[in-house]
Amino acid sequence: MYTYHKATENGMTLHIIETDASNIRPAQLLKTSNLKGSNEYGINGGWYTSTKPDDNNYNILNIAVSGGRPVGGGVNNKNEPRDGSVSTVGKHAIFYTGSYMGYMEATNYEDLPGVKGNSRAWAQGGVGMSLCNKNWKSMDYLSGGFESYHEGLSAIVVNLDTNKVYLIATSKEVNYVEFRSAIQSYLGLKDSAATNDPAWKGLFLDGGASTQLRCAEAEITTGRLLCQVIVLKSKAN
């Protein structure tokens, strides 16, 4: 149900898990383990709060939906939802209804067509990569900027024509500009227009010490306990 690829682009090693959209399941770990400790295959998910009070670990800062419902539960100390129903980091989401995969600007999962209450649906929010768009840095906002360096970065990229999903991570110290450029090189894409590619869509996920990827062939791991992850329903390859 998945294929692993290892590629070197612009001097950067990319670890890539390719699978079908039907094999994806966003999940919550409640900061009880890292990805390796969960025994799941997949990648780290959206951003989450790490300061105290920690919202009882229900502190997902991006849309994260599985089976048509947010993966978490609970609110923060200001009574704001932190269960995967809304995004407060980035303003884009990738979603799958069981037959259709889409990408759009959305900060609430209820705005995603065909997702709410659909047992076959999933959704993930993040910072939009606006692939092929030369004005991409103006299309979404990332606190700290796109040029800040991190010890590893991760992303989810999809092809809307094929319903293929690519979970991509690097452990190299890198910034978002370099990481995106390496991903586009791997996909054969270039920033050649002021519009997004019609088929290829991508989201930056939480990076730095949160960057974790795992499958039978590769593992990027850190000791950081994760709140939300994107995992494979089937580990078969």
mmCIF file of C-alpha atoms in Angstrom:
data_model
loop_
_atom_site.group_PDB
_atom_site.id
_atom_site.type_symbol
_atom_site.label_atom_id
_atom_site.label_comp_id
_atom_site.label_asym_id
_atom_site.label_seq_id
_atom_site.Cartn_x
_atom_site.Cartn_y
_atom_site.Cartn_z
ATOM 1 C CA MET A 1 0.000 0.000 0.000
ATOM 2 C CA TYR A 2 3.019 2.317 -0.008
ATOM 3 C CA THR A 3 6.319 2.824 -1.821
ATOM 4 C CA TYR A 4 9.425 4.338 -0.277
ATOM 5 C CA HIS A 5 11.704 6.644 -2.262
ATOM 6 C CA LYS A 6 15.025 8.198 -1.311
ATOM 7 C CA ALA A 7 16.171 11.088 -3.456
ATOM 8 C CA THR A 8 18.967 13.635 -3.417
ATOM 9 C CA GLU A 9 17.923 17.026 -4.737
ATOM 10 C CA ASN A 10 20.033 20.195 -4.528
ATOM 11 C CA GLY A 11 22.369 18.360 -2.148
ATOM 12 C CA MET A 12 19.506 17.450 0.177
ATOM 13 C CA THR A 13 18.343 13.917 0.987
ATOM 14 C CA LEU A 14 14.574 13.549 0.832
ATOM 15 C CA HIS A 15 12.789 10.571 2.378
ATOM 16 C CA ILE A 16 9.434 9.998 0.687
ATOM 17 C CA ILE A 17 6.528 7.700 1.454
ATOM 18 C CA GLU A 18 4.176 7.451 -1.525
ATOM 19 C CA THR A 19 0.714 5.998 -1.001
ATOM 20 C CA ASP A 20 -2.912 6.309 -2.080
ATOM 21 C CA ALA A 21 -5.194 8.869 -0.468
ATOM 22 C CA SER A 22 -7.363 6.000 0.788
ATOM 23 C CA ASN A 23 -4.419 4.794 2.926
ATOM 24 C CA ILE A 24 -4.048 8.032 4.941
ATOM 25 C CA ARG A 25 -5.297 8.578 8.487
ATOM 26 C CA PRO A 26 -4.557 11.699 10.561
ATOM 27 C CA ALA A 27 -4.351 10.760 14.243
ATOM 28 C CA GLN A 28 -3.627 12.249 17.652
ATOM 29 C CA LEU A 29 -0.900 10.978 19.987
ATOM 30 C CA LEU A 30 -1.715 13.292 22.912
ATOM 31 C CA LYS A 31 2.041 13.858 23.376
ATOM 32 C CA THR A 32 2.317 10.367 24.862
ATOM 33 C CA SER A 33 4.973 9.198 22.374
ATOM 34 C CA ASN A 34 7.017 10.093 19.351
ATOM 35 C CA LEU A 35 6.219 8.510 15.980
ATOM 36 C CA LYS A 36 8.556 5.576 16.587
ATOM 37 C CA GLY A 37 6.969 4.888 19.961
ATOM 38 C CA SER A 38 3.526 4.817 18.382
ATOM 39 C CA ASN A 39 4.620 1.941 16.106
ATOM 40 C CA GLU A 40 2.899 3.677 13.197
ATOM 41 C CA TYR A 41 4.235 4.356 9.718
ATOM 42 C CA GLY A 42 3.845 7.930 8.545
ATOM 43 C CA ILE A 43 5.002 11.437 9.344
ATOM 44 C CA ASN A 44 4.546 14.143 11.969
ATOM 45 C CA GLY A 45 1.514 16.330 11.434
ATOM 46 C CA GLY A 46 0.522 19.905 12.204
ATOM 47 C CA TRP A 47 1.764 22.398 14.743
ATOM 48 C CA TYR A 48 0.809 22.240 18.412
ATOM 49 C CA THR A 49 1.361 24.230 21.574
ATOM 50 C CA SER A 50 4.218 23.206 23.828
ATOM 51 C CA THR A 51 3.978 25.786 26.610
ATOM 52 C CA LYS A 52 2.152 25.382 29.911
ATOM 53 C CA PRO A 53 -0.699 25.140 30.513
ATOM 54 C CA ASP A 54 -0.669 22.550 27.769
ATOM 55 C CA ASP A 55 -4.431 22.333 27.263
ATOM 56 C CA ASN A 56 -4.482 18.765 28.621
ATOM 57 C CA ASN A 57 -2.546 17.865 25.451
ATOM 58 C CA TYR A 58 -5.587 18.680 23.299
ATOM 59 C CA ASN A 59 -3.619 21.399 21.542
ATOM 60 C CA ILE A 60 -3.685 20.760 17.799
ATOM 61 C CA LEU A 61 -3.163 24.000 15.898
ATOM 62 C CA ASN A 62 -4.158 22.677 12.455
ATOM 63 C CA ILE A 63 -7.138 20.994 10.859
ATOM 64 C CA ALA A 64 -6.767 17.254 11.457
ATOM 65 C CA VAL A 65 -9.788 15.140 10.567
ATOM 66 C CA SER A 66 -10.277 11.387 10.260
ATOM 67 C CA GLY A 67 -13.548 9.659 9.455
ATOM 68 C CA GLY A 68 -15.226 13.031 9.007
ATOM 69 C CA ARG A 69 -14.489 14.133 12.592
ATOM 70 C CA PRO A 70 -11.664 16.075 14.271
ATOM 71 C CA VAL A 71 -9.094 13.649 15.684
ATOM 72 C CA GLY A 72 -8.906 15.279 19.119
ATOM 73 C CA GLY A 73 -11.159 16.677 21.746
ATOM 74 C CA GLY A 74 -11.125 19.628 24.067
ATOM 75 C CA VAL A 75 -10.404 23.335 24.178
ATOM 76 C CA ASN A 76 -7.584 25.526 25.436
ATOM 77 C CA ASN A 77 -7.660 27.722 28.525
ATOM 78 C CA LYS A 78 -9.467 30.410 26.504
ATOM 79 C CA ASN A 79 -12.191 27.945 25.520
ATOM 80 C CA GLU A 80 -10.925 27.874 21.921
ATOM 81 C CA PRO A 81 -11.110 24.582 19.986
ATOM 82 C CA ARG A 82 -7.802 22.725 19.771
ATOM 83 C CA ASP A 83 -9.136 19.383 18.578
ATOM 84 C CA GLY A 84 -8.244 19.463 14.889
ATOM 85 C CA SER A 85 -11.346 21.341 13.799
ATOM 86 C CA VAL A 86 -9.551 24.636 13.079
ATOM 87 C CA SER A 87 -6.190 25.905 11.863
ATOM 88 C CA THR A 88 -4.362 28.749 13.591
ATOM 89 C CA VAL A 89 -1.044 28.094 11.805
ATOM 90 C CA GLY A 90 -1.271 28.391 8.027
ATOM 91 C CA LYS A 91 -4.514 28.768 6.155
ATOM 92 C CA HIS A 92 -4.677 25.881 3.691
ATOM 93 C CA ALA A 93 -5.846 22.291 3.844
ATOM 94 C CA ILE A 94 -5.705 19.083 1.835
ATOM 95 C CA PHE A 95 -8.770 16.857 2.072
ATOM 96 C CA TYR A 96 -10.099 13.562 0.727
ATOM 97 C CA THR A 97 -13.742 12.493 0.664
ATOM 98 C CA GLY A 98 -13.279 8.867 -0.342
ATOM 99 C CA SER A 99 -13.618 9.668 -4.029
ATOM 100 C CA TYR A 100 -12.336 13.223 -4.422
ATOM 101 C CA MET A 101 -9.186 14.939 -3.189
ATOM 102 C CA GLY A 102 -8.973 18.696 -2.924
ATOM 103 C CA TYR A 103 -6.860 21.609 -1.722
ATOM 104 C CA MET A 104 -8.197 24.964 -0.634
ATOM 105 C CA GLU A 105 -7.861 27.888 1.714
ATOM 106 C CA ALA A 106 -9.711 26.952 4.885
ATOM 107 C CA THR A 107 -9.256 27.464 8.598
ATOM 108 C CA ASN A 108 -12.251 25.361 9.699
ATOM 109 C CA TYR A 109 -12.851 21.765 8.624
ATOM 110 C CA GLU A 110 -16.559 22.467 8.180
ATOM 111 C CA ASP A 111 -15.650 24.587 5.146
ATOM 112 C CA LEU A 112 -14.182 21.567 3.338
ATOM 113 C CA PRO A 113 -16.826 20.123 0.981
ATOM 114 C CA GLY A 114 -17.842 16.543 1.631
ATOM 115 C CA VAL A 115 -15.709 16.102 4.760
ATOM 116 C CA LYS A 116 -17.835 16.689 7.870
ATOM 117 C CA GLY A 117 -19.606 13.525 8.966
ATOM 118 C CA ASN A 118 -18.183 11.477 6.089
ATOM 119 C CA SER A 119 -16.730 8.247 7.500
ATOM 120 C CA ARG A 120 -14.384 7.924 4.507
ATOM 121 C CA ALA A 121 -13.033 11.480 4.704
ATOM 122 C CA TRP A 122 -9.801 12.906 6.086
ATOM 123 C CA ALA A 123 -8.245 16.345 6.097
ATOM 124 C CA GLN A 124 -4.967 17.948 7.096
ATOM 125 C CA GLY A 125 -4.186 21.628 7.496
ATOM 126 C CA GLY A 126 -0.849 23.421 7.270
ATOM 127 C CA VAL A 127 1.058 26.191 5.540
ATOM 128 C CA GLY A 128 0.414 26.175 1.796
ATOM 129 C CA MET A 129 3.431 25.572 -0.470
ATOM 130 C CA SER A 130 1.757 27.040 -3.604
ATOM 131 C CA LEU A 131 3.823 24.813 -5.894
ATOM 132 C CA CYS A 132 4.953 26.434 -9.185
ATOM 133 C CA ASN A 133 3.830 29.872 -8.008
ATOM 134 C CA LYS A 134 6.716 32.359 -8.056
ATOM 135 C CA ASN A 135 4.813 34.500 -5.546
ATOM 136 C CA TRP A 136 4.370 31.575 -3.151
ATOM 137 C CA LYS A 137 5.697 33.324 -0.038
ATOM 138 C CA SER A 138 2.863 35.855 -0.232
ATOM 139 C CA MET A 139 0.173 33.144 -0.456
ATOM 140 C CA ASP A 140 0.402 31.982 3.162
ATOM 141 C CA TYR A 141 2.047 33.063 6.405
ATOM 142 C CA LEU A 142 4.648 31.294 8.508
ATOM 143 C CA SER A 143 5.739 32.702 11.847
ATOM 144 C CA GLY A 144 9.491 33.167 11.836
ATOM 145 C CA GLY A 145 9.635 33.412 8.057
ATOM 146 C CA PHE A 146 10.434 31.014 5.263
ATOM 147 C CA GLU A 147 14.192 31.650 5.469
ATOM 148 C CA SER A 148 14.634 30.491 9.068
ATOM 149 C CA TYR A 149 16.684 27.305 9.454
ATOM 150 C CA HIS A 150 15.483 24.154 11.209
ATOM 151 C CA GLU A 151 17.031 20.778 11.981
ATOM 152 C CA GLY A 152 14.753 18.958 9.573
ATOM 153 C CA LEU A 153 11.474 19.798 7.836
ATOM 154 C CA SER A 154 8.444 17.824 6.685
ATOM 155 C CA ALA A 155 5.584 18.167 4.213
ATOM 156 C CA ILE A 156 2.590 16.455 2.681
ATOM 157 C CA VAL A 157 2.276 16.743 -1.111
ATOM 158 C CA VAL A 158 -0.564 15.337 -3.223
ATOM 159 C CA ASN A 159 -1.433 14.937 -6.859
ATOM 160 C CA LEU A 160 -5.097 15.728 -7.410
ATOM 161 C CA ASP A 161 -5.162 13.887 -10.745
ATOM 162 C CA THR A 162 -3.925 10.565 -9.354
ATOM 163 C CA ASN A 163 -5.033 10.745 -5.679
ATOM 164 C CA LYS A 164 -1.447 9.961 -4.704
ATOM 165 C CA VAL A 165 -0.048 11.262 -1.411
ATOM 166 C CA TYR A 166 3.633 11.915 -0.730
ATOM 167 C CA LEU A 167 4.873 12.254 2.858
ATOM 168 C CA ILE A 168 8.259 13.960 2.613
ATOM 169 C CA ALA A 169 10.912 14.772 5.206
ATOM 170 C CA THR A 170 14.582 15.651 5.468
ATOM 171 C CA SER A 171 16.844 15.554 8.515
ATOM 172 C CA LYS A 172 19.221 18.113 7.010
ATOM 173 C CA GLU A 173 19.448 21.578 8.588
ATOM 174 C CA VAL A 174 17.442 23.531 6.079
ATOM 175 C CA ASN A 175 15.036 26.406 5.591
ATOM 176 C CA TYR A 176 11.614 26.277 3.955
ATOM 177 C CA VAL A 177 12.811 27.875 0.712
ATOM 178 C CA GLU A 178 15.469 25.205 0.222
ATOM 179 C CA PHE A 179 13.146 22.381 1.251
ATOM 180 C CA ARG A 180 10.416 23.483 -1.147
ATOM 181 C CA SER A 181 12.949 23.890 -3.946
ATOM 182 C CA ALA A 182 14.214 20.325 -3.396
ATOM 183 C CA ILE A 183 10.654 18.959 -3.447
ATOM 184 C CA GLN A 184 9.865 20.804 -6.679
ATOM 185 C CA SER A 185 13.089 19.473 -8.219
ATOM 186 C CA TYR A 186 12.084 15.927 -7.291
ATOM 187 C CA LEU A 187 8.633 16.427 -8.837
ATOM 188 C CA GLY A 188 9.988 18.161 -11.943
ATOM 189 C CA LEU A 189 8.311 21.467 -11.100
ATOM 190 C CA LYS A 190 9.517 25.063 -11.362
ATOM 191 C CA ASP A 191 8.265 28.458 -10.229
ATOM 192 C CA SER A 192 7.279 29.658 -13.667
ATOM 193 C CA ALA A 193 4.011 31.495 -13.205
ATOM 194 C CA ALA A 194 1.946 33.576 -10.791
ATOM 195 C CA THR A 195 -0.523 30.710 -10.368
ATOM 196 C CA ASN A 196 -0.379 27.401 -8.532
ATOM 197 C CA ASP A 197 0.103 24.109 -10.345
ATOM 198 C CA PRO A 198 -3.360 22.645 -11.048
ATOM 199 C CA ALA A 199 -2.487 19.101 -9.944
ATOM 200 C CA TRP A 200 0.366 19.268 -7.425
ATOM 201 C CA LYS A 201 -0.511 20.669 -4.000
ATOM 202 C CA GLY A 202 1.528 20.737 -0.832
ATOM 203 C CA LEU A 203 1.573 21.793 2.806
ATOM 204 C CA PHE A 204 4.473 22.454 5.124
ATOM 205 C CA LEU A 205 4.010 20.511 8.353
ATOM 206 C CA ASP A 206 5.561 21.192 11.753
ATOM 207 C CA GLY A 207 9.340 21.016 11.477
ATOM 208 C CA GLY A 208 12.490 21.254 13.543
ATOM 209 C CA ALA A 209 12.554 18.743 16.398
ATOM 210 C CA SER A 210 9.038 17.650 15.424
ATOM 211 C CA THR A 211 10.291 16.304 12.072
ATOM 212 C CA GLN A 212 9.706 12.562 12.167
ATOM 213 C CA LEU A 213 9.106 10.005 9.401
ATOM 214 C CA ARG A 214 8.873 6.242 9.680
ATOM 215 C CA CYS A 215 8.414 3.219 7.435
ATOM 216 C CA ALA A 216 10.144 -0.149 7.024
ATOM 217 C CA GLU A 217 12.890 1.349 4.862
ATOM 218 C CA ALA A 218 13.679 4.586 6.684
ATOM 219 C CA GLU A 219 13.317 6.415 9.957
ATOM 220 C CA ILE A 220 13.825 10.019 10.967
ATOM 221 C CA THR A 221 13.234 10.226 14.673
ATOM 222 C CA THR A 222 13.665 12.617 17.579
ATOM 223 C CA GLY A 223 12.711 12.377 21.221
ATOM 224 C CA ARG A 224 9.969 14.969 20.902
ATOM 225 C CA LEU A 225 6.526 13.714 21.887
ATOM 226 C CA LEU A 226 4.031 14.489 19.153
ATOM 227 C CA CYS A 227 0.472 15.703 19.394
ATOM 228 C CA GLN A 228 -0.771 14.970 15.856
ATOM 229 C CA VAL A 229 0.554 12.672 13.134
ATOM 230 C CA ILE A 230 -0.376 11.455 9.645
ATOM 231 C CA VAL A 231 -0.180 7.667 9.479
ATOM 232 C CA LEU A 232 -0.763 4.846 7.016
ATOM 233 C CA LYS A 233 -3.802 2.639 7.514
ATOM 234 C CA SER A 234 -1.868 -0.277 5.986
ATOM 235 C CA LYS A 235 1.878 -0.854 6.399
ATOM 236 C CA ALA A 236 2.040 -3.284 3.478
ATOM 237 C CA ASN A 237 4.376 -2.362 0.643
#
